[in-house]
Every structure is written in structure tokens, then in C-alpha cells.
Short mmCIF file of C-alpha atoms in Angstrom, two decimals:
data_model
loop_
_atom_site.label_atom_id
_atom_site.label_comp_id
_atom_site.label_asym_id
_atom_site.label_seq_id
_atom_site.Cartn_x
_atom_site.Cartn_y
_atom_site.Cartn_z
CA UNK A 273 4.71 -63.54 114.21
CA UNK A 274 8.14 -64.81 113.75
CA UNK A 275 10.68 -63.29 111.59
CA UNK A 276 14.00 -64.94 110.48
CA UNK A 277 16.12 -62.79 108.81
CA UNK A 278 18.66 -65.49 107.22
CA UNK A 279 22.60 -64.37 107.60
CA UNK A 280 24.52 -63.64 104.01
CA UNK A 281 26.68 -66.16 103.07
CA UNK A 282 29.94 -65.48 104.52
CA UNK A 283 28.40 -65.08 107.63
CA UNK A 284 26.60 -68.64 106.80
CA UNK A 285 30.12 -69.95 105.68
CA UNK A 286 31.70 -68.45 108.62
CA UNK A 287 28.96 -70.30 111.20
CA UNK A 288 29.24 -73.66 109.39
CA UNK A 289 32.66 -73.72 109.76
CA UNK A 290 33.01 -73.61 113.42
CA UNK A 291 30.53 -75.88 114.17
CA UNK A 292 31.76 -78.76 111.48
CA UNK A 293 35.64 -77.97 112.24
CA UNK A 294 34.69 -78.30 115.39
CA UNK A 295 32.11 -81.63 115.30
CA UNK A 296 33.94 -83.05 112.28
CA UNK A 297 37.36 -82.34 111.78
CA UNK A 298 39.15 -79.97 109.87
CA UNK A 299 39.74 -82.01 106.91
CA UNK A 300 35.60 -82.09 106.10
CA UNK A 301 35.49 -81.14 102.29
CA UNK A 302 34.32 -78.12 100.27
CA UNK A 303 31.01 -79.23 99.38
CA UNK A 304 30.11 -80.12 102.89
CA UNK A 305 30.80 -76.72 103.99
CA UNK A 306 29.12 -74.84 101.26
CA UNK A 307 26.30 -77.77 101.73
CA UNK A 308 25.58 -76.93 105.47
CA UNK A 309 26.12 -73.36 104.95
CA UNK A 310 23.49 -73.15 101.69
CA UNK A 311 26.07 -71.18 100.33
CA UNK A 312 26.90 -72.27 96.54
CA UNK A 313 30.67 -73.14 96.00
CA UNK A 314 30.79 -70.30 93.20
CA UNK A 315 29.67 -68.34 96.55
CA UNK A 316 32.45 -69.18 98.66
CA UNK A 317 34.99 -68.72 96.03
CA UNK A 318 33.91 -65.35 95.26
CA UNK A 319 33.61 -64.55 99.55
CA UNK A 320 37.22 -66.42 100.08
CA UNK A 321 39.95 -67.73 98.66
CA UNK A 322 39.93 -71.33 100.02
CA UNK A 323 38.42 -73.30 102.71
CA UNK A 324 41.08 -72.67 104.60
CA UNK A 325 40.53 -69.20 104.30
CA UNK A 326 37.19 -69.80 106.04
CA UNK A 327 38.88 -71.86 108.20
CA UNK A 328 41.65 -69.15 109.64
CA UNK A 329 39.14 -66.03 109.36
CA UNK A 330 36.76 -68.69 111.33
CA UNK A 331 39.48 -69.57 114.28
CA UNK A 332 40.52 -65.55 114.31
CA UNK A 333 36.25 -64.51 115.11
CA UNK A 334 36.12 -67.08 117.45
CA UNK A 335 39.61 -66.19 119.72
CA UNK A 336 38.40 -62.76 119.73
CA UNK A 337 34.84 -63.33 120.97
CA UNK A 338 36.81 -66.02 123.43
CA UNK A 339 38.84 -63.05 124.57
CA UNK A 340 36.20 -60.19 124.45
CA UNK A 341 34.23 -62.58 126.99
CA UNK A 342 37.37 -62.23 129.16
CA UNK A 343 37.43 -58.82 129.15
CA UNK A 344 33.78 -58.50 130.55
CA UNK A 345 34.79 -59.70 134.12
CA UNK A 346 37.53 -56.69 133.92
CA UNK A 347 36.52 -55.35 137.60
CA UNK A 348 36.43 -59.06 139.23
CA UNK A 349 39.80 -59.90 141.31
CA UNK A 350 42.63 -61.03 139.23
CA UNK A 351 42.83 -65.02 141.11
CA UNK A 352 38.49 -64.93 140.68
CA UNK A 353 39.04 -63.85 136.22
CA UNK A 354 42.03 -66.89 136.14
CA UNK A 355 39.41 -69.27 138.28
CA UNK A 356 36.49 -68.03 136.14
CA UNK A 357 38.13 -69.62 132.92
CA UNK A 358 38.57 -73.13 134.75
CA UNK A 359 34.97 -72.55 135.99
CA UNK A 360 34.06 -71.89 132.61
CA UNK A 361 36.04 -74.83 130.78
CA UNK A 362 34.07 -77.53 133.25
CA UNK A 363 30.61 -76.68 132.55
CA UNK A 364 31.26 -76.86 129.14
CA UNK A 365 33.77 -80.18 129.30
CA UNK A 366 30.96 -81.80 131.50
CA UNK A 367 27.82 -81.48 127.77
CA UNK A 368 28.12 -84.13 125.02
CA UNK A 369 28.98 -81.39 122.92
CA UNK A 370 32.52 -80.62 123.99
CA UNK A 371 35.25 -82.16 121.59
CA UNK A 372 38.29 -80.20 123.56
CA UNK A 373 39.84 -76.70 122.76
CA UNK A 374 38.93 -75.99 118.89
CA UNK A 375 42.42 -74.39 118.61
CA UNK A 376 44.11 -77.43 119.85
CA UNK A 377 42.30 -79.51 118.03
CA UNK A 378 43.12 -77.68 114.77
CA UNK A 379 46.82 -77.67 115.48
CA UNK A 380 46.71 -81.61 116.34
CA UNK A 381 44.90 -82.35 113.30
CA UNK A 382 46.96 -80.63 110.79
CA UNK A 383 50.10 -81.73 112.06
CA UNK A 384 51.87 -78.81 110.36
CA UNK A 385 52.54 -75.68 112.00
CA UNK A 386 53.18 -73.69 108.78
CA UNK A 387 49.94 -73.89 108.55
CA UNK A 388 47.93 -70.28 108.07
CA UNK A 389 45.19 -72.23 110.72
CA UNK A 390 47.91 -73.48 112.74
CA UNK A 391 49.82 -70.11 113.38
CA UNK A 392 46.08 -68.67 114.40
CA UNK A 393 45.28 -71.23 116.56
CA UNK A 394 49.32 -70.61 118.05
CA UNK A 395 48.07 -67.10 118.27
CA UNK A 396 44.98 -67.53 120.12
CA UNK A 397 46.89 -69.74 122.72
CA UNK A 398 49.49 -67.15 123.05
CA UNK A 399 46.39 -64.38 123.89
CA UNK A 400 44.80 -66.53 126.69
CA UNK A 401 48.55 -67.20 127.66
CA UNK A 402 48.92 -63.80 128.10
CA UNK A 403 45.59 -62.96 129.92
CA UNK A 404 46.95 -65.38 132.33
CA UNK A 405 50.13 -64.49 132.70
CA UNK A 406 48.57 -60.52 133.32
CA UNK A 407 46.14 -61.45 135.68
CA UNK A 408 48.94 -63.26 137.55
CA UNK A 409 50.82 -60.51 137.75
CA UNK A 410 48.26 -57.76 138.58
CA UNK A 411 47.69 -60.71 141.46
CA UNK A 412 51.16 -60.61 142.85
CA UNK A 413 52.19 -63.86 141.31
CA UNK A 414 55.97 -64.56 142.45
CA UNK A 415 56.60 -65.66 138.84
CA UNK A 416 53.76 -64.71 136.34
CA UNK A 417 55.57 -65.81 133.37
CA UNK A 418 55.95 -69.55 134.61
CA UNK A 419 52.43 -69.37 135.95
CA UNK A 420 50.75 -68.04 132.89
CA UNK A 421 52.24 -71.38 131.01
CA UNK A 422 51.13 -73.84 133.49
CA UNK A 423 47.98 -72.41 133.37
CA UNK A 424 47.51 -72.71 129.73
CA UNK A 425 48.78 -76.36 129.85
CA UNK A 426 46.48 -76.82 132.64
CA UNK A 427 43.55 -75.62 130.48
CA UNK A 428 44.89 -77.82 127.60
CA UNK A 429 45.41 -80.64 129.89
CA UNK A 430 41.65 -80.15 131.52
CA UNK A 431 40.07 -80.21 128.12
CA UNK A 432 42.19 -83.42 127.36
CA UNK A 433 40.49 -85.11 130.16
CA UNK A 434 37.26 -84.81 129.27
CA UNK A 435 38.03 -85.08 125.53
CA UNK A 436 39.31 -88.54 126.53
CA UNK A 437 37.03 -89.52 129.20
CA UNK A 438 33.76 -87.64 128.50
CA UNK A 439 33.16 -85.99 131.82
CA UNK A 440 35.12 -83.62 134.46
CA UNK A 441 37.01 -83.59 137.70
CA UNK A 442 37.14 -81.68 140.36
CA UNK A 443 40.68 -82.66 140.83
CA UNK A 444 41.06 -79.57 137.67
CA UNK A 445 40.52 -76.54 140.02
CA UNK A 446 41.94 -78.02 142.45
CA UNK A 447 45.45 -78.37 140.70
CA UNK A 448 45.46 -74.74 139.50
CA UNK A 449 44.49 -73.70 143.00
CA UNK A 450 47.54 -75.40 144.32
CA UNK A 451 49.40 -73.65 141.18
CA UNK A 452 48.33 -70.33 142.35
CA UNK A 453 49.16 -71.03 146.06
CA UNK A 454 52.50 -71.89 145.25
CA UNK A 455 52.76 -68.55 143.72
CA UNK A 456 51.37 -66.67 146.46
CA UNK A 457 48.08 -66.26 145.24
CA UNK B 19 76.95 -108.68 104.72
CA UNK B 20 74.00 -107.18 105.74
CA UNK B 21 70.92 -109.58 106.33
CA UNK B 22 67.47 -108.10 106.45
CA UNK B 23 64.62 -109.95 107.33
CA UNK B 24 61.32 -108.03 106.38
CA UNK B 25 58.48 -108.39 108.86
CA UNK B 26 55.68 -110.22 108.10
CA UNK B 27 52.64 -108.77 106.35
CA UNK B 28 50.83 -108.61 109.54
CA UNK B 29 53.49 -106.59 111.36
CA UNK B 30 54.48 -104.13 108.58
CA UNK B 31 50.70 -103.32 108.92
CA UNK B 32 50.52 -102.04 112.38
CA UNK B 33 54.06 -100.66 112.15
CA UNK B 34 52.69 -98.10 108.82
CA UNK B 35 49.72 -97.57 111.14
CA UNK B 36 51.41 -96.61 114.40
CA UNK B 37 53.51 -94.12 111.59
CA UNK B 38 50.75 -92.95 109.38
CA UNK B 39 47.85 -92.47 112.23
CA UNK B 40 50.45 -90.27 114.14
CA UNK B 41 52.16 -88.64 111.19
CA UNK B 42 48.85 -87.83 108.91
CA UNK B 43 45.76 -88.78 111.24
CA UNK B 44 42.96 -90.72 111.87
CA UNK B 45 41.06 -90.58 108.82
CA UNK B 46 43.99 -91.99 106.46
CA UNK B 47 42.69 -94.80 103.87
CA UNK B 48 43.33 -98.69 103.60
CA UNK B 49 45.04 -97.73 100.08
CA UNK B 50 47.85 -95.43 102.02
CA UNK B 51 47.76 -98.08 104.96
CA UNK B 52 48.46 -101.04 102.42
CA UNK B 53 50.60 -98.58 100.20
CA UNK B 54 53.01 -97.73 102.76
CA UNK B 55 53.25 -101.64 104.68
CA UNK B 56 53.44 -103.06 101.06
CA UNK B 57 50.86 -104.96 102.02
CA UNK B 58 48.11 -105.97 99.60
CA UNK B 59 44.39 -105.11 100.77
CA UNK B 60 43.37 -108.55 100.41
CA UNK B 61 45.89 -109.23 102.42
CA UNK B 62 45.39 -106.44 105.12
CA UNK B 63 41.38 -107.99 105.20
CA UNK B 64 43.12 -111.53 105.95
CA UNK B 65 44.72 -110.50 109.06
CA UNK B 66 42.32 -107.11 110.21
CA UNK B 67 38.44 -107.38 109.40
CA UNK B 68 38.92 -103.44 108.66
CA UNK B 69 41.22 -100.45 108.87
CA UNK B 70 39.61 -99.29 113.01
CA UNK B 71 40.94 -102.88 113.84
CA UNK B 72 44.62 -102.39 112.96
CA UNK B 73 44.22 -99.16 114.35
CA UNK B 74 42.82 -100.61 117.61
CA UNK B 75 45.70 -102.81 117.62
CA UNK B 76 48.41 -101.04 117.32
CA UNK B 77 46.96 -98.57 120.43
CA UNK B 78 46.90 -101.71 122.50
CA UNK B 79 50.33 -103.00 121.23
CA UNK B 80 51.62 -99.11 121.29
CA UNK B 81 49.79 -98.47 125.02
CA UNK B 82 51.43 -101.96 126.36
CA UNK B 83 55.25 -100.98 125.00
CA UNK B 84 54.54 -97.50 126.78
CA UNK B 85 53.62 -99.04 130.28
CA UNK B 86 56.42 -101.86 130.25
CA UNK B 87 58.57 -98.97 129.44
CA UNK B 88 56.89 -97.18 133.03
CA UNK B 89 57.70 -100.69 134.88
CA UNK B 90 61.48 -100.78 133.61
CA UNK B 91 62.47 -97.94 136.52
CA UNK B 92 60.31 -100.32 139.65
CA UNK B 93 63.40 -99.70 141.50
CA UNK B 94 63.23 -95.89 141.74
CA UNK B 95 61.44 -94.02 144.03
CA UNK B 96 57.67 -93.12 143.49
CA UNK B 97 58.30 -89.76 143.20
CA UNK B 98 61.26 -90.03 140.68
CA UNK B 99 59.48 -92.41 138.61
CA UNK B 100 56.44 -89.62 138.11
CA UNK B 101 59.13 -86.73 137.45
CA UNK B 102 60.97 -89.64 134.98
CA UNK B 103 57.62 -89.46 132.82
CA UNK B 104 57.57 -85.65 133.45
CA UNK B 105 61.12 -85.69 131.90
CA UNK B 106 60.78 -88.09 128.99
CA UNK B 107 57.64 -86.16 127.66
CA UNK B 108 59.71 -82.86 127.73
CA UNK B 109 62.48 -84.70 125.84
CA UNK B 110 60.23 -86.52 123.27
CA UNK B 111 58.48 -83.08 122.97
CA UNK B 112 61.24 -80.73 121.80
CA UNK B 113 61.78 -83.00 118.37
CA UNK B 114 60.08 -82.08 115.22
CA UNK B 115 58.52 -85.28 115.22
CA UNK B 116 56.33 -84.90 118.44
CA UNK B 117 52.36 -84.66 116.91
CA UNK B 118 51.00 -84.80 120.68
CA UNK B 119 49.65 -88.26 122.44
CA UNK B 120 48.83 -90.52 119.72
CA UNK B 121 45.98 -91.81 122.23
CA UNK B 122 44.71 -88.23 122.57
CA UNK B 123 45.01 -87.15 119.24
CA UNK B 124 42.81 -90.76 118.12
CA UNK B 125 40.31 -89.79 120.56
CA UNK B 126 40.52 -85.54 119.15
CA UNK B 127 39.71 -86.66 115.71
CA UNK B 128 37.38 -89.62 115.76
CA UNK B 129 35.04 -87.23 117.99
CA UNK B 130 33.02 -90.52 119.10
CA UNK B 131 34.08 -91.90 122.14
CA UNK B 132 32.13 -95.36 121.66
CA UNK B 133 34.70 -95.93 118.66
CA UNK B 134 36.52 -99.12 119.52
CA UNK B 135 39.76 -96.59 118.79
CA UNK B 136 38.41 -94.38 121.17
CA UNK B 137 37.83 -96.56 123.67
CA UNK B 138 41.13 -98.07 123.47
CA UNK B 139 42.38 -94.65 123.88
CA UNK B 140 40.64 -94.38 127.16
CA UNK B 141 41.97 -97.62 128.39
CA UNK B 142 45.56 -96.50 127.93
CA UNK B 143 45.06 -93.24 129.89
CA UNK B 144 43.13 -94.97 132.78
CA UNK B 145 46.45 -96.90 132.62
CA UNK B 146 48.56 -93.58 132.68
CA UNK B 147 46.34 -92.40 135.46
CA UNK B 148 46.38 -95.58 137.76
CA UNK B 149 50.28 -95.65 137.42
CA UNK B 150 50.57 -92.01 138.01
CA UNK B 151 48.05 -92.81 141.41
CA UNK B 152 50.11 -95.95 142.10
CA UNK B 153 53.13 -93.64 142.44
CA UNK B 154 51.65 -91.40 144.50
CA UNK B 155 50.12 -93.32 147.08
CA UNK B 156 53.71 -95.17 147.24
CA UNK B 157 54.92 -92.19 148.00
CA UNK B 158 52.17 -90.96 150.66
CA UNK B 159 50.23 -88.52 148.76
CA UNK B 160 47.69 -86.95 151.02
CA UNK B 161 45.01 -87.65 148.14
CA UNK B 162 46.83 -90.15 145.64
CA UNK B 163 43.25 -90.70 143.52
CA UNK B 164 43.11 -86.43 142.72
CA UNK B 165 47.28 -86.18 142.13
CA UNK B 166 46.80 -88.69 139.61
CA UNK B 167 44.40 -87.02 137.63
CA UNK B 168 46.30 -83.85 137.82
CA UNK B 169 49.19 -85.78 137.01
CA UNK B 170 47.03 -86.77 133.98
CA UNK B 171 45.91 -83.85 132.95
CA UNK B 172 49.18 -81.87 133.02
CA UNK B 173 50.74 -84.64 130.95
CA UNK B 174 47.86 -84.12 127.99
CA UNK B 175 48.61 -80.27 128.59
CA UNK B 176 52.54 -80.54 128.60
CA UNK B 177 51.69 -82.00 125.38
CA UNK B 178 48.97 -80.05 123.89
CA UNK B 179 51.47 -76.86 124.71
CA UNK B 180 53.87 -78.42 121.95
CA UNK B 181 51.74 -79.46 119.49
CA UNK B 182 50.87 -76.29 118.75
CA UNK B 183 53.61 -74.09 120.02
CA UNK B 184 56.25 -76.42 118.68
CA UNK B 185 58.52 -76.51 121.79
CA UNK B 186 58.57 -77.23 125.74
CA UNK B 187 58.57 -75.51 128.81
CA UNK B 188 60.55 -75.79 131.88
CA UNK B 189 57.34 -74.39 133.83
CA UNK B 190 55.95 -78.12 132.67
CA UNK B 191 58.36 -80.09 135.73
CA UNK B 192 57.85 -76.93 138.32
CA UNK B 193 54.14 -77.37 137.72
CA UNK B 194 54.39 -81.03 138.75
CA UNK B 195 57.01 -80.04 141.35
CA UNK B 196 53.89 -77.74 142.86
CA UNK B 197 51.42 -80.46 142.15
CA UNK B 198 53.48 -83.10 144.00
CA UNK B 199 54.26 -81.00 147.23
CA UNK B 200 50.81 -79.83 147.55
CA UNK B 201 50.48 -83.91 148.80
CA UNK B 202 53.51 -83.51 150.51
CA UNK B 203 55.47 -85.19 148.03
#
């Protein structure tokens, strides 16, 4: 016997919104959100204060579960947690399901950094920035600060590539391998 | 005296496009299109058999101005010409004005790669990447075919970085510095 237990609405609301921001775009409407989510729109008004409330509390869930999953490889070797996330990043760049970094893609479809989804998806990028940098420097990295930025544009650049192109390249951990070389890693 | 000649119908259409599709996205409608080229829809359907195809067109006008720009500099040496892009990005990238790659940023938000727009996108970064590989192998890059997909991807990460942080990096041109002497550039 099988027994669903069906999430409340915000949580609903909160799991339609990642996947259509993420398949769609973020300017889907209202009543596709509350559609998906079988959440009425008096629902969502009463849970949040916009959909781009849902939107921002959406992108802040997701950036911490995204970190939290970093944070579970906390005994690996500093070089093997910074390789992980490139690892990582091309198994999922290589499925038809990828569409790029959701946080990137946010930023380059509003096209307004004011935005309250905008400065979250700034934040998020400044976190993984940071685990970077961190892990670069627990590695011995000559220049950790540098390195932690050309590893985030790396990242950005990686999921550009298959965004574009619709498949991976080797020639990914290669580059941040030469990165981290040049570093002393 | 001041004479202004106002471009035909046909060109004030894929001028507002290359401005709106960069400045307010993808999913912008034939009204703003015609609004902002002055350009009645009847008239846009007389030149463009829909709103993708002056999109489509302007990407291959926009991605041909881009690469004639890239052939201006034949003179230079390989490895300047690949920093020259490096630098030009960085440049373009500190304005308030700088939304990303347009061809990216089509490709980000139609989220279909068999969309004509989409597949003109990929045709202008196979360009990017051949000239970037061109370079390199003129310069005697150990692997010239993996350098210029690195060079690739850290150009659509050099740009993703200021989309949504709103600024540039000087760790962008020592990345490439690293990427380039790893071939013994």
C-alpha cells in the first residue's frame, strides 16, 4: 500500500517554482505557478506577498541545500571538495534537463540587479565563491582570493557551454586543473 | 544643418531588436518590437515572416560584426589577439549596460536549443571557439582544440561573473594567462 502524503501549499508553491523558474523562465505568470502548484492564488497571497516573494525565498532554499551538500564532503582534501563541484556540474550539464546555473540564469533574465531575486542569486554566487576561495586556502593556494574567482567564472563559464551546446567537455576539469597547478595545488 | 536620414523600415527593425532582446529579453512582443522601430506590424510581417526571424537575423548580422571586428587585429600575434578579446570583454563588462552575451543569454531564456535563435546562438560560439583554436594553434598550443574551449568557456564565465555581480575581475586575464601557458603559450 502506497501512501502520498501531499506537501501544504507553500511547500507546493515553493517546489513549482524551482522547477518552472528553472524550465521556463522567470517571467512565467501567477496563475501558472499557483496552476502547477494546485495552490489557489487567494493561497499564495495569503502564504507570500508576491511571486517574487516565492521566487527569492525559492533561490535562498535552494543555495542553502546547494551549500549544505558542500559541507557533507567536509573531511575530503581541500583540491578533491573544489574538483568534486566540477565533477558534479558535468554529470548534470551532460542530462537534457540542465538549462545552466539557476542563479545565473535569474540574474541574466531580469536584467536588473536591484532586484530582491537578483541580490539572492549575487548572494548565492558570493557563498560558492567563498567555499572556493576557503578550500583554496586550507590547500595552500599562492593566491586564494584570485583563485576562488576564476573558479566561480569557470563554473559559470562550464555551465555556459553546455547551456549553449547541450553536452560537456573534458577540456572543463582540465582548465581548473591547470588553474590549481598554477597556484600550487 | 543637420541631415538625418532614417533607416529603412527593415533596418530600424533589427536595430530595436538587437536593443530590446538584450535590454528586456527574449520573450518581448511584436507590439514593443514594432513600437520601438516605428515600424508598423504589417509592415514588420512584409520583411520577417515572424518576430524569431528578426531575432535570428540580427544574431547572424550581430555574430558577423563581432567576428570582422576579431579579423581587424590579423596582424597581431596569436596570443595578443586572444588576450585582445580577453581585454575588450573586461572593458565592455564594467559599463552599466553589459546584460552578459546576447548569444548566451538567447540561448538561457529560450531553453530549447532546436529554436532557430538558439541555434544561431550556437553557430556564433562555434565561431568564437574556432577563432579562439585558430589562435592557439598559430601560436603552438600543445592542444589548440581543448585551449579553445577553455578559452570559450572562461569568456561565458568572465561574463556570467558580471551579469550578476555587476563588475569585472582582474583574476579574469590571469586565468587566461594560466590557461595559455599551460600550452606553452
Amino acid at each position: 500500500m502506497t501512501t502520498t502524503i501531499k506537501p501544504k501549499p507553500r511547500e507546493r508553491l515553493l517546489a513549482a517554482a524551482e522547477d518552472l523558474f528553472y524550465t521556463e523562465g522567470v517571467h512565467i505568470g501567477v496563475d501558472r505557478l499557483c496552476d502547477v502548484a494546485q495552490v489557489s492564488k487567494r493561497s499564495m497571497y495569503q502564504h507570500f506577498g508576491s511571486k517574487d516573494e516565492v521566487l527569492v525565498e525559492m533561490l535562498k532554499l535552494r543555495a542553502s541545500h546547494v551549500m549544505e551538500g558542500l559541507d557533507t564532503a567536509a573531511d575530503a582534501a581541500p583540491r578533491d571538495r573544489i574538483l568534486a563541484v566540477f565533477d558534479s556540474l558535468a554529470a548534470q550539464a551532460m542530462t537534457p534537463q540542465f538549462h545552466g546555473c539557476p542563479f545565473v540564469n535569474v540574474a541574466t533574465e531580469l536584467k536588473d540587479r536591484t532586484h530582491p531575486a537578483a541580490v539572492a542569486a549575487l548572494g548565492y554566487k558570493l557563498e560558492l565563491n567563498a567555499f572556493f576561495e576557503e578550500q583554496a586556502r586550507l590547500a595552500g593556494a599562492g593566491d586564494p582570493q584570485a583563485l576562488g574567482v576564476q573558479l566561480t567564472m569557470m563554473f559559470d563559464g562550464v555551465s555556459a557551454y553546455s547551456v549553449v551546446r547541450g553536452e560537456a567537455s573534458p577540456a572543463a576539469r582540465s582548465a581548473v586543473e591547470v588553474l590549481l597547478a598554477a597556484q600550487g595545488i
